[in-house]
Short mmCIF file of C-alpha atoms in Angstrom, two decimals:
data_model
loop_
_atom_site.label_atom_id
_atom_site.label_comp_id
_atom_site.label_asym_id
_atom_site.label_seq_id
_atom_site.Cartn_x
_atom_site.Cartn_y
_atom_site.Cartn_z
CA UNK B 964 0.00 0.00 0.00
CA UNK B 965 1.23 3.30 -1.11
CA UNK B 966 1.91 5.82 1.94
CA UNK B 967 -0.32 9.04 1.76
CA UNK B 968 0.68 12.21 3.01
CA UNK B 969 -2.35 13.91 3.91
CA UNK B 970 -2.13 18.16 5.11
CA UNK B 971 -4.52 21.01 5.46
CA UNK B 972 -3.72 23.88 3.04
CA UNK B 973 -4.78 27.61 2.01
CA UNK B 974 -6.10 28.61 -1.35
CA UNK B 975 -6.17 32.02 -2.38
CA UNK B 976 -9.19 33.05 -4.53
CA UNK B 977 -10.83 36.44 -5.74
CA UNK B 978 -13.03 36.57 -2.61
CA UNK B 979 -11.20 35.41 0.06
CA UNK B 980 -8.99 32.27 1.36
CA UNK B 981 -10.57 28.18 0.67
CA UNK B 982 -9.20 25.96 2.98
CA UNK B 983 -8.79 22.93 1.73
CA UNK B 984 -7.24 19.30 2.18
CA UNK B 985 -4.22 17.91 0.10
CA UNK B 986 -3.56 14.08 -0.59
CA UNK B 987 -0.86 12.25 -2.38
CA UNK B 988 1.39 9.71 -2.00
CA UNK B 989 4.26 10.52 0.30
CA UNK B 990 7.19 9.59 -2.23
CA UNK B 991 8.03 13.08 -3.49
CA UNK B 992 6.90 11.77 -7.32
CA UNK B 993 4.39 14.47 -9.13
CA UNK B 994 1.27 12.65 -9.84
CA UNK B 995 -1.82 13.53 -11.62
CA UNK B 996 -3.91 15.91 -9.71
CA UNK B 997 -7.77 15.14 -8.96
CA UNK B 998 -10.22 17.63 -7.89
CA UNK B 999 -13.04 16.96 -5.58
CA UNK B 1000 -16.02 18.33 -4.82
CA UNK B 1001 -17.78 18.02 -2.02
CA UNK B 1002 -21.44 17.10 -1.30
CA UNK B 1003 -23.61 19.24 0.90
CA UNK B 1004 -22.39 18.54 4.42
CA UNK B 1005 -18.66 19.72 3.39
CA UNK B 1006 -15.40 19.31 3.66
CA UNK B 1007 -15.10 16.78 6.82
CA UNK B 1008 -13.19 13.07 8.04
CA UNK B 1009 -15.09 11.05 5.36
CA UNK B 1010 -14.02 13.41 1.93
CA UNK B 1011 -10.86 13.33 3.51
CA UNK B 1012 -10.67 9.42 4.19
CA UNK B 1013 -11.93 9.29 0.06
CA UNK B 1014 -9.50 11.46 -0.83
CA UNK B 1015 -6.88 9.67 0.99
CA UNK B 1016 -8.29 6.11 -0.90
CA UNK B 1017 -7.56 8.24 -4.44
CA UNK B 1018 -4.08 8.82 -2.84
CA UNK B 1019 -3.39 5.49 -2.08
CA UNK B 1020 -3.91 4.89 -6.11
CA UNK B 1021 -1.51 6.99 -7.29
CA UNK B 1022 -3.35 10.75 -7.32
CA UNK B 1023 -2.82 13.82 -5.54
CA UNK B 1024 -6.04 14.95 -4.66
CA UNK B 1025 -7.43 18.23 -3.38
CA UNK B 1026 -10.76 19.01 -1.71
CA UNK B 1027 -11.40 22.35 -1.51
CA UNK B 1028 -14.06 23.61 0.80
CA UNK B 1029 -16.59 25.45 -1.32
CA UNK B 1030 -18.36 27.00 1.79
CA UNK B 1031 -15.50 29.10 2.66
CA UNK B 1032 -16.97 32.12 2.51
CA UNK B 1033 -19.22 31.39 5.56
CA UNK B 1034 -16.15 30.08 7.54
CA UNK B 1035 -13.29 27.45 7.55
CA UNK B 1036 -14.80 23.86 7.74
CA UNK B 1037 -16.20 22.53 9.21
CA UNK B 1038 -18.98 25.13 8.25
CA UNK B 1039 -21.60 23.11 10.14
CA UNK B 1040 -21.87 21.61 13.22
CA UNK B 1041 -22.24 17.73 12.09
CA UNK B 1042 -22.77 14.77 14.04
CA UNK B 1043 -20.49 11.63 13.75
CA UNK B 1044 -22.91 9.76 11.50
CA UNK B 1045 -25.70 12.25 9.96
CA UNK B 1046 -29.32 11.12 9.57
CA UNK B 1047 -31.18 13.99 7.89
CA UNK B 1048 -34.92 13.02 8.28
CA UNK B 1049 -33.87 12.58 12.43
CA UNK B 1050 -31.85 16.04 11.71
CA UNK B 1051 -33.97 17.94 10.04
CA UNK B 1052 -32.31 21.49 11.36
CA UNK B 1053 -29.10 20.67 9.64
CA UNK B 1054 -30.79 20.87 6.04
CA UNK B 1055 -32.01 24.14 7.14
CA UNK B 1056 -28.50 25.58 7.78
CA UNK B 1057 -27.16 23.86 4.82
CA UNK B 1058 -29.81 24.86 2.11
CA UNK B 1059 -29.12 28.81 2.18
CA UNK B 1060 -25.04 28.57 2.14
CA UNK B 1061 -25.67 26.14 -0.79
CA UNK B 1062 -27.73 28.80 -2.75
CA UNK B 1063 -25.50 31.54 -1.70
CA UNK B 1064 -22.62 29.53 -4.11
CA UNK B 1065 -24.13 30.92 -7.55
CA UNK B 1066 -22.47 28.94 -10.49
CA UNK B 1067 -20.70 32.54 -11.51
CA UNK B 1068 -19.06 32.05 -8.13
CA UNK B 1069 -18.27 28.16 -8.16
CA UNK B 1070 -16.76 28.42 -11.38
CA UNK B 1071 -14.67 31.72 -10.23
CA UNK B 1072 -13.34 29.60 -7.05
CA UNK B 1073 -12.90 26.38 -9.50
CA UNK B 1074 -10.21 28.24 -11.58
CA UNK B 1075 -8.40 29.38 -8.25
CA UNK B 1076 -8.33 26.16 -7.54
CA UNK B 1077 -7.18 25.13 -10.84
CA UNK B 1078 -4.32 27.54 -10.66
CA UNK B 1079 -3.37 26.24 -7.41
CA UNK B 1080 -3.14 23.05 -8.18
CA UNK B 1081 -0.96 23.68 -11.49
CA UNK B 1082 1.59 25.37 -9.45
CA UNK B 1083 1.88 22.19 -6.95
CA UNK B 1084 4.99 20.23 -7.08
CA UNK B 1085 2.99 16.86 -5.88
CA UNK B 1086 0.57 17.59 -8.91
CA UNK B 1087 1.90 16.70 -12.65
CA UNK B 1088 1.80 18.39 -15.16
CA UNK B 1089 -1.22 18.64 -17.30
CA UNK B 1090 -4.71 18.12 -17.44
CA UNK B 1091 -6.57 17.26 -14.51
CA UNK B 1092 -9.35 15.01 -13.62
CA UNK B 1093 -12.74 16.09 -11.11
CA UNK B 1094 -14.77 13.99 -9.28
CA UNK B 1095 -18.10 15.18 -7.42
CA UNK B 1096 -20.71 13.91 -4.77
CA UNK B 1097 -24.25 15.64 -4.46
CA UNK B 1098 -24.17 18.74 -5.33
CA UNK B 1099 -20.76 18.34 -5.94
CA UNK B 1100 -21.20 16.50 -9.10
CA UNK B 1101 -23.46 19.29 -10.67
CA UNK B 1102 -19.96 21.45 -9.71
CA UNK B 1103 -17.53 18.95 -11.61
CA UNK B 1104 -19.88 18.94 -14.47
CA UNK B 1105 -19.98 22.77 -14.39
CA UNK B 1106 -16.01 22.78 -14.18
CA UNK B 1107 -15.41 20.29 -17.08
CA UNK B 1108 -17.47 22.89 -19.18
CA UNK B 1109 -15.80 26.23 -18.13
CA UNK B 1110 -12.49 25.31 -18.80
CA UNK B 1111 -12.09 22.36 -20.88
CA UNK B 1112 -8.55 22.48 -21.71
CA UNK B 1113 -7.31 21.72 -18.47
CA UNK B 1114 -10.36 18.91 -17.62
CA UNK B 1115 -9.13 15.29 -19.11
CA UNK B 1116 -11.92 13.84 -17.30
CA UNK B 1117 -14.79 13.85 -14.71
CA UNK B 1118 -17.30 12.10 -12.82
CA UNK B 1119 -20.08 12.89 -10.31
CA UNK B 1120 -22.02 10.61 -8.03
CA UNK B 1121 -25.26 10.95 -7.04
CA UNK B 1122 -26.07 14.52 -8.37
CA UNK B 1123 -28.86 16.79 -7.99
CA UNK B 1124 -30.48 19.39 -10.49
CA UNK B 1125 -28.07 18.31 -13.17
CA UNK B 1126 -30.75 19.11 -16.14
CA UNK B 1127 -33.16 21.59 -15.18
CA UNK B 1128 -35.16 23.92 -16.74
CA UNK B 1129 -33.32 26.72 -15.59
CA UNK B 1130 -30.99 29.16 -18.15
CA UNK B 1131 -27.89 28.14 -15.67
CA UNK B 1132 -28.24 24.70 -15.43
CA UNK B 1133 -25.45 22.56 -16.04
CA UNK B 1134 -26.31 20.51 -18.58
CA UNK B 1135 -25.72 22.75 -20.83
CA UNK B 1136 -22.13 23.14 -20.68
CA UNK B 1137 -22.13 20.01 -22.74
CA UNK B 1138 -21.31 21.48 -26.14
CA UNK B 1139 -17.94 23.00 -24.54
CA UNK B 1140 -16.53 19.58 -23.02
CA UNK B 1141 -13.92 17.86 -24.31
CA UNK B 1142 -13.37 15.43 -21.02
CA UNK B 1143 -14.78 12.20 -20.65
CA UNK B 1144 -17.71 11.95 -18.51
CA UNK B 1145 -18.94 9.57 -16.24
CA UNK B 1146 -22.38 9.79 -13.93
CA UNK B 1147 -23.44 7.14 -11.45
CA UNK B 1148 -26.94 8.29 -10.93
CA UNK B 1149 -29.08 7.44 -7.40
CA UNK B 1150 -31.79 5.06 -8.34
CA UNK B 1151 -35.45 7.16 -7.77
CA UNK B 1152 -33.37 10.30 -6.83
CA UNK B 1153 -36.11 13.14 -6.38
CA UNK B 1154 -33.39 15.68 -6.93
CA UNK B 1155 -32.45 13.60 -10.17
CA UNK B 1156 -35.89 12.71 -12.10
CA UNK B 1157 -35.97 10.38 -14.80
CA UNK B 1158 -36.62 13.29 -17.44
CA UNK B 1159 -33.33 15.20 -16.08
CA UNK B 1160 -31.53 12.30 -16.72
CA UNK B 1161 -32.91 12.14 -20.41
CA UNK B 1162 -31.95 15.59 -20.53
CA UNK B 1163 -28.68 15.39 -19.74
CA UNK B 1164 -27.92 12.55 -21.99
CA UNK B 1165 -29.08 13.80 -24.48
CA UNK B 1166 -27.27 17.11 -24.26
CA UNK B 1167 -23.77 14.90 -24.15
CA UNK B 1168 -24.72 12.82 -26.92
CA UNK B 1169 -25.67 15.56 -29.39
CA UNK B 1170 -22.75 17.67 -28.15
CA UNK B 1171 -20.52 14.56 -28.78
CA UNK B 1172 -19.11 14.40 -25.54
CA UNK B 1173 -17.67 10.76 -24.64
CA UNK B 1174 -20.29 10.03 -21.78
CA UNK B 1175 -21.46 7.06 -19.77
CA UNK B 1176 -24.63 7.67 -17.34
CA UNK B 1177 -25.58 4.88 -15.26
CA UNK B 1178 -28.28 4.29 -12.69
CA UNK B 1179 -27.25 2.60 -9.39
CA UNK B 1180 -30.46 0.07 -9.14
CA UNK B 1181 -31.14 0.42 -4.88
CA UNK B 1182 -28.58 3.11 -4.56
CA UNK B 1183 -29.96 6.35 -2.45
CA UNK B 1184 -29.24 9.67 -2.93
CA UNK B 1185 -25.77 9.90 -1.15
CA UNK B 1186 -24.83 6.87 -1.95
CA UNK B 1187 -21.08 7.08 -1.36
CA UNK B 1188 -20.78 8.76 1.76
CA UNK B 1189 -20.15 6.26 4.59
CA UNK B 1190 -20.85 8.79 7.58
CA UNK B 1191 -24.68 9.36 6.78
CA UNK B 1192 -27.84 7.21 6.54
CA UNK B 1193 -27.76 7.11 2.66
CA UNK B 1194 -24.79 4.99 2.58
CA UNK B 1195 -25.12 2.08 0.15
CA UNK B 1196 -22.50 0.06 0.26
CA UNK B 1197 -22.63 -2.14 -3.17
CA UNK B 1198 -23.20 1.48 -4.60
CA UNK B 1199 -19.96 2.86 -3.23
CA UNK B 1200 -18.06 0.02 -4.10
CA UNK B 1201 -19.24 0.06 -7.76
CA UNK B 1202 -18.63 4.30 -7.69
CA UNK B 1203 -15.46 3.52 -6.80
CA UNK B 1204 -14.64 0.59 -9.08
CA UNK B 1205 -15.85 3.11 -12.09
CA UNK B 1206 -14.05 6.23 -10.53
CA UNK B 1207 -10.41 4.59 -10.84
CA UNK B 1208 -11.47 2.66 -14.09
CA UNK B 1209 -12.04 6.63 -15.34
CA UNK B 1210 -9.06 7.63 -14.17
CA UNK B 1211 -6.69 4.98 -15.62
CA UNK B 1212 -8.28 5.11 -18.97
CA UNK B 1213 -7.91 9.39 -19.20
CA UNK B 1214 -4.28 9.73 -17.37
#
């Protein structure tokens, strides 16, 4: 098993500092640099524990905290394991900070952290690679779209409000993408209904973006993340079984 090194870190952006996490192996080699995004509850032990596994493969992962501008994380007071319907209160924290991040502003902080990352000595050069959870997936989508010249690939997992009928929604970044895309959708997601999904493949397919959308049969919404009451663990394990399959194939 590859040794991680695993450290807290500063990025500066237009409006302030992100704090962030940094992963990579611990034997001084540049590797290729993955971006995550975090879901809702933020940048906490279990996105650092996932970026650690991406570590252990041979990345150098950063997850930035894209709630900075309400404070360092964690933003929210969490419990160890996080059962929304028996905690309803922290949705209703959560749900205003999340519509405070406007996609002008996500995609403002995404080059920052772009930058940063590019001037890294554990990253290599090149093209990077995003992965995103919840509403972080509709953020690596968004990414792969605003600056497609430095995205070789990205994934999201369980996303919400991917295809929508609004004039910002993300699908339709699709005819500026050049990455390959991957989506491992929640099975039944109300966030994610069947018609958004048709939406959004059909925007990659006509824009002729390389593309494979899936639906995780019995997966929840939140699928991945081990510390709440979504977790689905044959879903996780086949997220992350595509996730490093995607990343081998584009690096």
């Amino acid at each position: 098993m590859t040794s991680v090194q695993g450290t807290a870190v500063d990025i500066p952006t237009e409006d302030g500092v992100a704090d962030a996490y940094l992963a990579h192996p611990g034997d001084g080699v540049p590797r290729p640099a993955v971006l995550l995004f975090q879901d809702a509850f933020g940048l906490r032990p279990q996105l650092r524990s996932m970026a650690d596994r991406l570590a252990e493969a041979g990345y150098t992962v950063l997850v930035p905290n894209v709630f900075y501008r309400h404070g360092r994380a964690p933003v929210f007071e969490l419990p160890d394991f996080i059962d929304p319907d028996a905690r309803p209160e922290i949705f209703e924290k959560i749900v205003p900070v999340m519509r405070a991040l406007t996609p002008e502003l996500a995609m403002r902080d995404a080059g920052a952290y772009l930058d940063w990352l590019a001037d890294r000595p554990e990253a290599a050069d090149g093209t990077v690679a995003l992965t995103g959870y919840c509403m972080g997936a509709r953020l690596s989508l968004l990414t792969a779209g605003t600056y497609p010249d430095r995205v070789a690939a990205a994934a999201g997992f369980h996303g919400g409000r991917l295809a929508t009928d609004a004039p910002d929604s993300p699908h339709l970044v699709a005819g500026r993408i050049t990455a390959e895309l991957y989506f491992g959708h929640a099975d039944g997601d109300p966030s994610l209904p069947p018609e958004q999904i048709e939406r959004l493949t059909k925007a990659l397919t006509e824009a002729g973006v390389h593309h494979r959308c899936e639906v995780y049969d019995g997966a929840p919404h939140g699928f991945t993340q081990a510390d709440t009451a979504s977790y689905h663990r044959e879903g996780d394990e086949r997220h992350w079984a595509a996730l490093l399959d995607l990343l081998k194939r584009t690096f």
